[in-house]
Tab-separated table of C-alpha atoms and ligand atoms in Angstrom:
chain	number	residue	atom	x	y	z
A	15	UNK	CA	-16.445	-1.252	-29.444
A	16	UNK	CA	-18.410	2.446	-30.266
A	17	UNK	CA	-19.193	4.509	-27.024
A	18	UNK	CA	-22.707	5.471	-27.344
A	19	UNK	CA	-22.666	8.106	-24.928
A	20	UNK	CA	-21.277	8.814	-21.367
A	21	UNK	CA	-23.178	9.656	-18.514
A	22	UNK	CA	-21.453	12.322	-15.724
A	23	UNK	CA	-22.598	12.086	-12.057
A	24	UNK	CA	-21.765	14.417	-9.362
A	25	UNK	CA	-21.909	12.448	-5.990
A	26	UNK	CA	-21.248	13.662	-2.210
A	27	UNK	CA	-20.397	11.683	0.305
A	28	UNK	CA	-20.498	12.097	4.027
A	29	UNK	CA	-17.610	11.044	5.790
A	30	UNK	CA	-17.907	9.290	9.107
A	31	UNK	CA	-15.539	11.993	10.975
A	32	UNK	CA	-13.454	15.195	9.171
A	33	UNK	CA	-10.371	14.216	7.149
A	34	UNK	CA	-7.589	17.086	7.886
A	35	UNK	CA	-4.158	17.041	5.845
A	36	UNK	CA	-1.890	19.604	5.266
A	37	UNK	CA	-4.089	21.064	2.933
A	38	UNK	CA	-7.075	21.086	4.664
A	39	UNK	CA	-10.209	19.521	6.006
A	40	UNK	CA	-12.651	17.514	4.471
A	41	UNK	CA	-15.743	16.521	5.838
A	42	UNK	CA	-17.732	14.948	2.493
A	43	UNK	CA	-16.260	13.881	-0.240
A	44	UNK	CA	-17.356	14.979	-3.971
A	45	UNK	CA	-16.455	12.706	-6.293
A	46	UNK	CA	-17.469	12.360	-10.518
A	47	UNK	CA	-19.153	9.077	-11.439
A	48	UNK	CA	-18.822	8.148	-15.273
A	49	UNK	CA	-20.847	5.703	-17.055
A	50	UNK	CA	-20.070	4.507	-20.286
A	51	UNK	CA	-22.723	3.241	-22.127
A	52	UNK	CA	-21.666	1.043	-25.264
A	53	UNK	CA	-23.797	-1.612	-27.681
A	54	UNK	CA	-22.191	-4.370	-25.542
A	55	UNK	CA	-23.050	-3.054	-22.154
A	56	UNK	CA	-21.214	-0.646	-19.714
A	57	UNK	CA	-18.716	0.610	-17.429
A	58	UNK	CA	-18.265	2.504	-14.482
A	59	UNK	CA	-15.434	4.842	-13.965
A	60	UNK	CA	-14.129	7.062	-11.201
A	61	UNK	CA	-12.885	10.685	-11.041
A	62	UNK	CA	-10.669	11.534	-7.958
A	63	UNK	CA	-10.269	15.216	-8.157
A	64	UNK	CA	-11.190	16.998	-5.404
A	65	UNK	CA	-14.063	19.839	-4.863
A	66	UNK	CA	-11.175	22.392	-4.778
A	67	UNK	CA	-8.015	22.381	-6.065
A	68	UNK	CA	-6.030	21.921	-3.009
A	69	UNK	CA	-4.362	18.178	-3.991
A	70	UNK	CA	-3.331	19.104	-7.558
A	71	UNK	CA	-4.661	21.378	-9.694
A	72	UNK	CA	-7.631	19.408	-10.832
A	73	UNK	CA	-11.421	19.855	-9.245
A	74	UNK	CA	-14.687	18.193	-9.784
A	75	UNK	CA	-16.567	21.234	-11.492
A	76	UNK	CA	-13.187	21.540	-14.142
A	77	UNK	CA	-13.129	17.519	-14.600
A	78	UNK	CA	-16.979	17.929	-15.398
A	79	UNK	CA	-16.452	20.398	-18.035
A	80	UNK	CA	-13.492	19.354	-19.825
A	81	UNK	CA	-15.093	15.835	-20.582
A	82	UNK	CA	-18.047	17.252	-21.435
A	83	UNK	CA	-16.356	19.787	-23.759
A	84	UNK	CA	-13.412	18.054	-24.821
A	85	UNK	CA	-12.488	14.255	-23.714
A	86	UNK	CA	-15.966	12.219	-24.108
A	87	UNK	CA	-16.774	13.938	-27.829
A	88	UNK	CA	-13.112	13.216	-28.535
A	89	UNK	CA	-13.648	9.587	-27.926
A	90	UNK	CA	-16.785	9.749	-30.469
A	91	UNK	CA	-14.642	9.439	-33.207
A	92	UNK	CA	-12.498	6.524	-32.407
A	93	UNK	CA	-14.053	3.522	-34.423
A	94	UNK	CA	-12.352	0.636	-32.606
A	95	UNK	CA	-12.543	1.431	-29.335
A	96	UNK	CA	-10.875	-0.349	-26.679
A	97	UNK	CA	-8.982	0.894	-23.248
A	98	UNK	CA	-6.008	0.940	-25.277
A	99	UNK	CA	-6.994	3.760	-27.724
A	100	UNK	CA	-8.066	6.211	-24.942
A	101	UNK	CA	-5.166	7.815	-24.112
A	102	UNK	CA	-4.191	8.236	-27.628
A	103	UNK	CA	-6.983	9.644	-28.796
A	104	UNK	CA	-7.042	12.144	-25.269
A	105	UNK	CA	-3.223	13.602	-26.008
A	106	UNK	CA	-4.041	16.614	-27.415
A	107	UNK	CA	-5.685	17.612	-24.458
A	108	UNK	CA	-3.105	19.039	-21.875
A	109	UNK	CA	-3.396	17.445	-18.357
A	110	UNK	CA	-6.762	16.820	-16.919
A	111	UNK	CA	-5.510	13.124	-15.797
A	112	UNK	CA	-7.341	13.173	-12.781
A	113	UNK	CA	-10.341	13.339	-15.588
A	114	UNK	CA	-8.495	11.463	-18.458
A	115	UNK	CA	-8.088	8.065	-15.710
A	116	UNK	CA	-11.939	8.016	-14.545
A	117	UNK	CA	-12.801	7.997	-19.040
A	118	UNK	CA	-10.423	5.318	-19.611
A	119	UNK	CA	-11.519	3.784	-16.575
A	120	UNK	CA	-14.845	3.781	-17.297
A	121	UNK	CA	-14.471	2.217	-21.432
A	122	UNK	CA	-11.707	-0.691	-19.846
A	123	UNK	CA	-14.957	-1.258	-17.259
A	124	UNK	CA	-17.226	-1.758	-19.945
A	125	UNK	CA	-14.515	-3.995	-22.576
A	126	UNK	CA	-13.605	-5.622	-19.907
A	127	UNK	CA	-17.031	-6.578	-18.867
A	128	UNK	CA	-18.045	-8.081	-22.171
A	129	UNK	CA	-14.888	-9.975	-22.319
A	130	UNK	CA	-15.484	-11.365	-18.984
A	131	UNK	CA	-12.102	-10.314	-17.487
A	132	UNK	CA	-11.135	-9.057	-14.145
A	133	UNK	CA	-9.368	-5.944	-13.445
A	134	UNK	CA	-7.179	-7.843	-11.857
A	135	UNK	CA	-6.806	-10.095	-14.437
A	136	UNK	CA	-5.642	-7.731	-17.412
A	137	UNK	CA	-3.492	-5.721	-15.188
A	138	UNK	CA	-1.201	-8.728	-14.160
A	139	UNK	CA	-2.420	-8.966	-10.721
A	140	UNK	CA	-1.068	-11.840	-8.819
A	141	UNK	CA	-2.394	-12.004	-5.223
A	142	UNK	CA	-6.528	-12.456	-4.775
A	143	UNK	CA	-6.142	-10.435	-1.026
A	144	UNK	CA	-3.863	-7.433	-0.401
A	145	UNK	CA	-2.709	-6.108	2.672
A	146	UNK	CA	-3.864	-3.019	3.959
A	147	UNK	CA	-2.708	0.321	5.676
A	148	UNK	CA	-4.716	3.528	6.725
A	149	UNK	CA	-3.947	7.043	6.655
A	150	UNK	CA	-4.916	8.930	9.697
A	151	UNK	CA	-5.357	12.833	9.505
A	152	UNK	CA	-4.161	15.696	11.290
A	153	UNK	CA	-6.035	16.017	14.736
A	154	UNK	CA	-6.587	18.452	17.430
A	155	UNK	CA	-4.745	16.495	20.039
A	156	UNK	CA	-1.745	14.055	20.286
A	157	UNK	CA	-4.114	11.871	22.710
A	158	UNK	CA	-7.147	12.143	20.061
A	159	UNK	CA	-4.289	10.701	17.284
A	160	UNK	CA	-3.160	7.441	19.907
A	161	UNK	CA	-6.880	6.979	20.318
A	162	UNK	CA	-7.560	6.760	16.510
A	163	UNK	CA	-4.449	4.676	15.581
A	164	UNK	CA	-5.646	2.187	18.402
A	165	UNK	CA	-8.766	2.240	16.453
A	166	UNK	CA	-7.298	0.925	13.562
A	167	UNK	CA	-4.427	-1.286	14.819
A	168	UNK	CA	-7.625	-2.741	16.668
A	169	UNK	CA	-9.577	-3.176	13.321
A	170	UNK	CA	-6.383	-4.700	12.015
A	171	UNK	CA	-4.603	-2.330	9.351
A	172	UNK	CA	-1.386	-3.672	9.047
A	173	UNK	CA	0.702	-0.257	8.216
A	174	UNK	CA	-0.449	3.237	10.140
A	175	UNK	CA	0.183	6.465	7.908
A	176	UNK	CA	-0.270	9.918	9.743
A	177	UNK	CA	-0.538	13.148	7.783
A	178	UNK	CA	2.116	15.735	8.999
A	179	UNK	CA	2.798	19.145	8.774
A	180	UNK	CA	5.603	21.774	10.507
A	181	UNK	CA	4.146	21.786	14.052
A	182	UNK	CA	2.689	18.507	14.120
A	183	UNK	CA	5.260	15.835	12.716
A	184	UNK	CA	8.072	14.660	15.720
A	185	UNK	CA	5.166	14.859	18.668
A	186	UNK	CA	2.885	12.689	16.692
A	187	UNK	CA	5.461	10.066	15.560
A	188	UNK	CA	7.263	9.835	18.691
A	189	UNK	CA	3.939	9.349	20.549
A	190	UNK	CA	2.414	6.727	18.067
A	191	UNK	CA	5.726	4.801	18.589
A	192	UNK	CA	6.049	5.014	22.722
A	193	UNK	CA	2.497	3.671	22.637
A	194	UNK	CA	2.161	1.144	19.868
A	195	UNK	CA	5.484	-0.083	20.122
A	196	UNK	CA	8.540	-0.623	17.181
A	197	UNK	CA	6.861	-3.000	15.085
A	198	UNK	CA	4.207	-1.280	13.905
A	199	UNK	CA	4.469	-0.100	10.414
A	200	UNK	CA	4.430	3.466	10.160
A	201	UNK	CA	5.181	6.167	7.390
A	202	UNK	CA	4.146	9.821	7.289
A	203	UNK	CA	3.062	11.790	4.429
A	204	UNK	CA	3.682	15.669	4.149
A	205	UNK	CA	1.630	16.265	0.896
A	206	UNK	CA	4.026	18.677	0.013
A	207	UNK	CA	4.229	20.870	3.285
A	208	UNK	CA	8.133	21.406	3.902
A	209	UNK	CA	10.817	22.962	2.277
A	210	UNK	CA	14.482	22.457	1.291
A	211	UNK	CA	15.094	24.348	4.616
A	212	UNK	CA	13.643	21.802	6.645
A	213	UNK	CA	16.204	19.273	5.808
A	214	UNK	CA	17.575	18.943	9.621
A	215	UNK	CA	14.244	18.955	10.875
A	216	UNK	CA	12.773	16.259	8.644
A	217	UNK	CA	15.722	14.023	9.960
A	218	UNK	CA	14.712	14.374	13.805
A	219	UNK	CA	12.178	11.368	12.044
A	220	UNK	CA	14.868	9.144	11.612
A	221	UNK	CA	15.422	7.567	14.562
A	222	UNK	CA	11.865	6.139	14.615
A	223	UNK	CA	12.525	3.865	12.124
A	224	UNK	CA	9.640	4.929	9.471
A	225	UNK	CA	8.707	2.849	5.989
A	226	UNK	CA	8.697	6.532	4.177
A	227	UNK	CA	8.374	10.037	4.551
A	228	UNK	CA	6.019	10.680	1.251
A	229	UNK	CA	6.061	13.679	-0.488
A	230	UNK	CA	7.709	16.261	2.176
A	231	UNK	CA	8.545	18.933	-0.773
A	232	UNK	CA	6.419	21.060	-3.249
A	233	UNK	CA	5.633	18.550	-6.328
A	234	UNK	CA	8.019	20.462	-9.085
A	235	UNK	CA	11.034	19.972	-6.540
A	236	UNK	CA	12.508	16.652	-7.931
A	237	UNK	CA	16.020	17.965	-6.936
A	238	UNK	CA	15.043	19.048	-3.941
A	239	UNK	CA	13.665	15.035	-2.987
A	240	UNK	CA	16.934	14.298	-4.548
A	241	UNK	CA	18.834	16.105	-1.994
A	242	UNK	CA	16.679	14.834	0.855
A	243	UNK	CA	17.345	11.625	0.096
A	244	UNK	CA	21.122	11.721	0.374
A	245	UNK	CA	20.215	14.064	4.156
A	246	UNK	CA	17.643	11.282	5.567
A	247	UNK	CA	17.710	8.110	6.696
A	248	UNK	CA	13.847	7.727	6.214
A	249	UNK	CA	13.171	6.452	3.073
A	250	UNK	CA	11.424	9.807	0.630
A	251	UNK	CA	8.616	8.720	-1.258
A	252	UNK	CA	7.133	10.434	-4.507
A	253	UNK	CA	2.912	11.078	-4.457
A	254	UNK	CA	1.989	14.257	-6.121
A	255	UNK	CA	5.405	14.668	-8.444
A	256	UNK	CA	5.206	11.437	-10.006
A	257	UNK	CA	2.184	12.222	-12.733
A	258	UNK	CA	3.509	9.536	-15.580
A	259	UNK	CA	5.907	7.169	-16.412
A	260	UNK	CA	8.411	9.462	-17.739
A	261	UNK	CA	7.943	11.602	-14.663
A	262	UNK	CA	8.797	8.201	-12.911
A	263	UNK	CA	11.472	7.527	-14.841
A	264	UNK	CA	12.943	11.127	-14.539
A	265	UNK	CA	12.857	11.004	-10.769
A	266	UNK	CA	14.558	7.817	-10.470
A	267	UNK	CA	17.236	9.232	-12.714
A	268	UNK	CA	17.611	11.930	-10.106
A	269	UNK	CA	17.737	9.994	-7.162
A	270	UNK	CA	14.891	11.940	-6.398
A	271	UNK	CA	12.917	8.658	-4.347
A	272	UNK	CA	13.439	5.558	-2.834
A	273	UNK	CA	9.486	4.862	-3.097
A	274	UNK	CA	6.556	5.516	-4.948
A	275	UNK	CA	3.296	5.953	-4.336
A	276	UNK	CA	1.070	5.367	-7.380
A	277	UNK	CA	-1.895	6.434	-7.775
A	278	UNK	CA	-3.933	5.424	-11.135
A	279	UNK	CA	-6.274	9.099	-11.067
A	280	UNK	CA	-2.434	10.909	-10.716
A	281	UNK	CA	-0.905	9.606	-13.702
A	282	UNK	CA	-3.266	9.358	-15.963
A	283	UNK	CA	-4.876	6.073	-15.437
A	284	UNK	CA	-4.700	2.406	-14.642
A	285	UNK	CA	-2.450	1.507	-18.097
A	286	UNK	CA	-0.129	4.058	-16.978
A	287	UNK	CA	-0.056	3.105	-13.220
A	288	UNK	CA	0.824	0.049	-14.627
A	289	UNK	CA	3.540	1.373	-16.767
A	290	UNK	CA	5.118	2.690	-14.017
A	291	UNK	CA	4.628	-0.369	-11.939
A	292	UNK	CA	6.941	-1.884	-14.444
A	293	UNK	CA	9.213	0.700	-14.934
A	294	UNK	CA	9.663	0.868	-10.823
A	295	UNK	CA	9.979	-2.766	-10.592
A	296	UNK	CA	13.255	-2.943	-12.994
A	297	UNK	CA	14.897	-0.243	-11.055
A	298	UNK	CA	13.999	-1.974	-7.561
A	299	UNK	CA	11.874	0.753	-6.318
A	300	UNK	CA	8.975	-0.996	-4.505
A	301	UNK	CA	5.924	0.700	-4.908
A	302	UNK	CA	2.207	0.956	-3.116
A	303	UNK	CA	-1.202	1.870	-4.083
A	304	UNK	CA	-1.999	5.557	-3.002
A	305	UNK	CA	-5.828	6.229	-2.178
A	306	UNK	CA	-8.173	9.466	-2.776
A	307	UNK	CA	-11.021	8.333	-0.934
A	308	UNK	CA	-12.382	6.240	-3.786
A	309	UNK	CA	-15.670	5.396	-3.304
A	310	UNK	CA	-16.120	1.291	-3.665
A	311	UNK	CA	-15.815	1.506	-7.606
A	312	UNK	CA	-12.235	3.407	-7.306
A	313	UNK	CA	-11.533	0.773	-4.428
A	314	UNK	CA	-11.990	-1.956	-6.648
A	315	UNK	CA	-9.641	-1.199	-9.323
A	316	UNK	CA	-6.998	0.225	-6.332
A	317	UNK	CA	-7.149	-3.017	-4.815
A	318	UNK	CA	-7.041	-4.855	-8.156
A	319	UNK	CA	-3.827	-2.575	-9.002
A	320	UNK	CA	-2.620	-3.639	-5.648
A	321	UNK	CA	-2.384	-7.029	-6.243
A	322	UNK	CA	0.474	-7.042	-9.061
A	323	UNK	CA	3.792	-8.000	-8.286
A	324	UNK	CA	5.895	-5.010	-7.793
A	325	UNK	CA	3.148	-3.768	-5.003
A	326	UNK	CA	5.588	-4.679	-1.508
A	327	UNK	CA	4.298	-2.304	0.575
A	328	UNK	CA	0.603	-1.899	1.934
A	329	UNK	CA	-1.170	0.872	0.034
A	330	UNK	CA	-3.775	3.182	1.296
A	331	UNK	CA	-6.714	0.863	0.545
A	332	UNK	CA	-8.653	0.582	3.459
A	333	UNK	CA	-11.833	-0.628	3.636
A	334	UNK	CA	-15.571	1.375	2.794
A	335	UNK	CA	-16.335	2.079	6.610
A	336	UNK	CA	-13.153	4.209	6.977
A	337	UNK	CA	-14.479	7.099	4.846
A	338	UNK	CA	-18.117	5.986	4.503
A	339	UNK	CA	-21.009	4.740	6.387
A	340	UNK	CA	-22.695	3.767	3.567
A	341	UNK	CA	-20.737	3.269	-0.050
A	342	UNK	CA	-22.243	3.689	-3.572
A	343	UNK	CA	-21.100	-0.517	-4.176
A	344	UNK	CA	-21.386	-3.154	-1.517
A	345	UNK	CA	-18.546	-2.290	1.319
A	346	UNK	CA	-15.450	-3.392	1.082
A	347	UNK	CA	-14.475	-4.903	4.451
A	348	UNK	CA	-11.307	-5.835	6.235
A	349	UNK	CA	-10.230	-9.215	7.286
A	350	UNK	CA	-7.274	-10.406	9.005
A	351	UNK	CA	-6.132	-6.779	7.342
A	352	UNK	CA	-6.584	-7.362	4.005
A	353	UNK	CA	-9.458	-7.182	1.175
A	354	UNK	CA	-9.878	-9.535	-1.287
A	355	UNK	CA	-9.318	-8.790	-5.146
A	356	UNK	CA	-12.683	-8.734	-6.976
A	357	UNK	CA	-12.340	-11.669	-9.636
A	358	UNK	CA	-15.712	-10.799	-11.440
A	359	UNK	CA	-15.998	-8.874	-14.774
A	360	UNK	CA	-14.456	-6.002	-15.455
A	361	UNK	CA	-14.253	-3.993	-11.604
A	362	UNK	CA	-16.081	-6.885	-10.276
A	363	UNK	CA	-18.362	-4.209	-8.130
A	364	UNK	CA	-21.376	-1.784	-8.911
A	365	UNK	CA	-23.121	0.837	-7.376
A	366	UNK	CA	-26.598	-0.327	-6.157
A	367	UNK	CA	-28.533	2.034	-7.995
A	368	UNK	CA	-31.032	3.204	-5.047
A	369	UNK	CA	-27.513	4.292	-3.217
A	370	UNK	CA	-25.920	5.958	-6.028
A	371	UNK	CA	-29.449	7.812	-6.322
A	372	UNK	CA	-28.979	8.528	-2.677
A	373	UNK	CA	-25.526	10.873	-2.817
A	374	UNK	CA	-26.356	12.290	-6.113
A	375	UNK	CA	-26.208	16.220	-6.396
A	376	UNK	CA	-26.116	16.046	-10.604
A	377	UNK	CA	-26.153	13.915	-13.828
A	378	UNK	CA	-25.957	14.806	-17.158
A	379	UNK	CA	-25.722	12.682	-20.281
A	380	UNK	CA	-23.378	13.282	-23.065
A	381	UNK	CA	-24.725	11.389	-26.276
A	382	UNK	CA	-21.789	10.954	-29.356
B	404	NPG	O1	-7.274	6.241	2.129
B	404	NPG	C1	-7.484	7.074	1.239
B	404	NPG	O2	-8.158	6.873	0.219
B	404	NPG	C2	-6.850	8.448	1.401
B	404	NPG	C3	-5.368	8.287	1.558
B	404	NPG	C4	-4.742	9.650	1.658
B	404	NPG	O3	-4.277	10.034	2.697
B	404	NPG	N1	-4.792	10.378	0.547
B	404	NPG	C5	-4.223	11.716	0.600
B	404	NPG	C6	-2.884	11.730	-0.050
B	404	NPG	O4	-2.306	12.799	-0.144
B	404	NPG	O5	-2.397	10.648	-0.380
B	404	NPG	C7	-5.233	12.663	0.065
B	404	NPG	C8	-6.227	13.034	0.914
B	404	NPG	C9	-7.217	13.913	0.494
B	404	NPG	C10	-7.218	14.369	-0.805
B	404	NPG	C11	-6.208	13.979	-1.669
B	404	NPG	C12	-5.202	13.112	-1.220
């Protein structure tokens, strides 16, 4: 296959109420749209940096330029291109895998399409539905919180996640659990907020019987997580440290999780997410399918991911109408808690062109 070009589109989204992590607040979410055009059709492909960078140290305008610059013209010289020769040809390039995912994304779209295979398919997925959790931001009030998790326990998300950060971690948890009960599924994730110190306060959690505590410590502190898991009963999962396979691998080494969250932007891609898939399945650490607001072309693949084997717990793939009121593809919509796996070519969704058009703030064509 020879990539004939790549088109980059800026989209914003509106989201149907502010999104507030540890981090910050979002209120629309930018996101970079590639389209890779090749002599046998193309493919879509999704960048999930951020406008600012808050999550990692990616953002959109930085993602823009170094593909432009750097990672499309690098892929003009491959000759036989396939999904498989993307990363290869990208290595030079240090990091960027927030930017590196959404290009090899966007060629496995388009080989994948004019092979007439799923996502799911090549990837090794073997459920057609997966179950579903949501994450629920930081609010202004614990009553506003029990109102929005009744939301979604009504619209039937089968595991709860709440954001937490010091000052607003025991309240929330112990009220979610007085009101919904001991059943419900519920994890909380820190995106890096605590610190070593906060070793005797993280396990006040533990007595509420949570899936995970994801990510409580700043991403370079593998021995840090190491030590916390030995201090907590809460099982410590790994979201912003784990950025590839070997990354994986190290921090099992460590002892540094019990979990992982993968997320196919993070590391790098959807081959990689995959590797470590694999690599967390033959040391028993179950894993689940993290979630950057993806619009419905991100959500595809996510759920596809989702589907493989090693995949036990529900992953933040909720459906379109959590984030959006309108999405760039046809919503994806919950039922009985779960979405079903696309089983068409390639993602299996696209964007309907007039609402692509819609959120679009910039597109620019890169010809090779
Ligand atoms: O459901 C989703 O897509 C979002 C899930 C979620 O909470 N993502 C978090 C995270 O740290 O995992 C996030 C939010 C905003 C920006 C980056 C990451």
């Amino acid at each position: 296959m020879k990539l004939a070009g790549v088109e980059i589109r800026t989209i914003a989204m509106p989201l149907v109420a502010p999104f507030r992590t540890s981090f910050g607040t979002s209120t629309e979410r930018e996101a970079l749209i590639l389209r890779a055009v090749t002599p046998d059709g193309e493919g879509w492909g999704e960048c999930v940096a951020m406008s600012d960078p808050l999550y990692s140290s990616e953002y959109i305008p930085a993602a823009a330029d170094v593909l432009r610059r750097f990672l499309i013209p690098a892929l003009g010289g491959v000759e036989r291109l396939d999904a498989t020769a993307v990363a290869p040809a990208l290595e030079p390039f240090k990091g960027h895998r927030m930017a590196k995912a959404a290009l090899e994304m966007a060629v496995l779209d388009a080989e994948l399409r004019a092979r007439g295979v799923s996502f799911a398919r090549e990837l090794g997925a073997v459920h057609d539905r997966v179950p579903c959790g949501v994450s629920v931001g930081i609010m202004d009030s614990i009553e506003d919180l029990v109102e929005a998790v009744g939301g979604y326990l009504d619209d039937g998300y089968v595991r709860i996640k709440l954001k937490i950060e010091p000052g607003w971690d025991i309240e929330p948890v112990r009220a979610i659990r007085e009101t919904y009960g001991d059943d419900v599924l519920l994890q909380v994730d820190a995106n890096t907020a605590y610190t070593r110190a906060d070793a005797a306060h993280l396990a006040r959690l533990d007595p509420y019987d949570l899936l995970l505590i994801e990510q409580p410590l700043d991403e370079e502190d593998v021995l840090g997580h190491a030590d916390l898991v030995r201090a907590l009963r809460t099982p410590v999962c790994l979201d912003e440290s784990i950025v590839s396979a070997r990354s994986a691998a190290d921090a099992i080494r460590l002892g540094a999780c019990d979990v992982v969250n993968i997320k196919p932007g993070r590391v790098g891609g959807y081959l990689e997410a995959r590797r470590i898939h694999d690599l967390c399945a033959a040391h028993g650490i179950p894993v689940w399918c993290g979630g950057m607001l993806e619009t419905g072309l991100g959500r595809a693949a996510n759920v596809a991911l989702a589907a493989l084997p090693g995949f036990t717990l529900p992953g933040d793939t909720s459906a379109s109408d959590r984030y959006y009121r309108t999405d760039v593809t046809a919503p994806f919509v919950l039922s009985d808690g779960h979405l079903t796996v696309p089983d068409g070519p390639g993602l299996g969704v696209e964007p309907v062109p007039e609402l692509l058009d819609a959120v679009t703030t910039d597109t620019e064509w890169i010809s090779l």
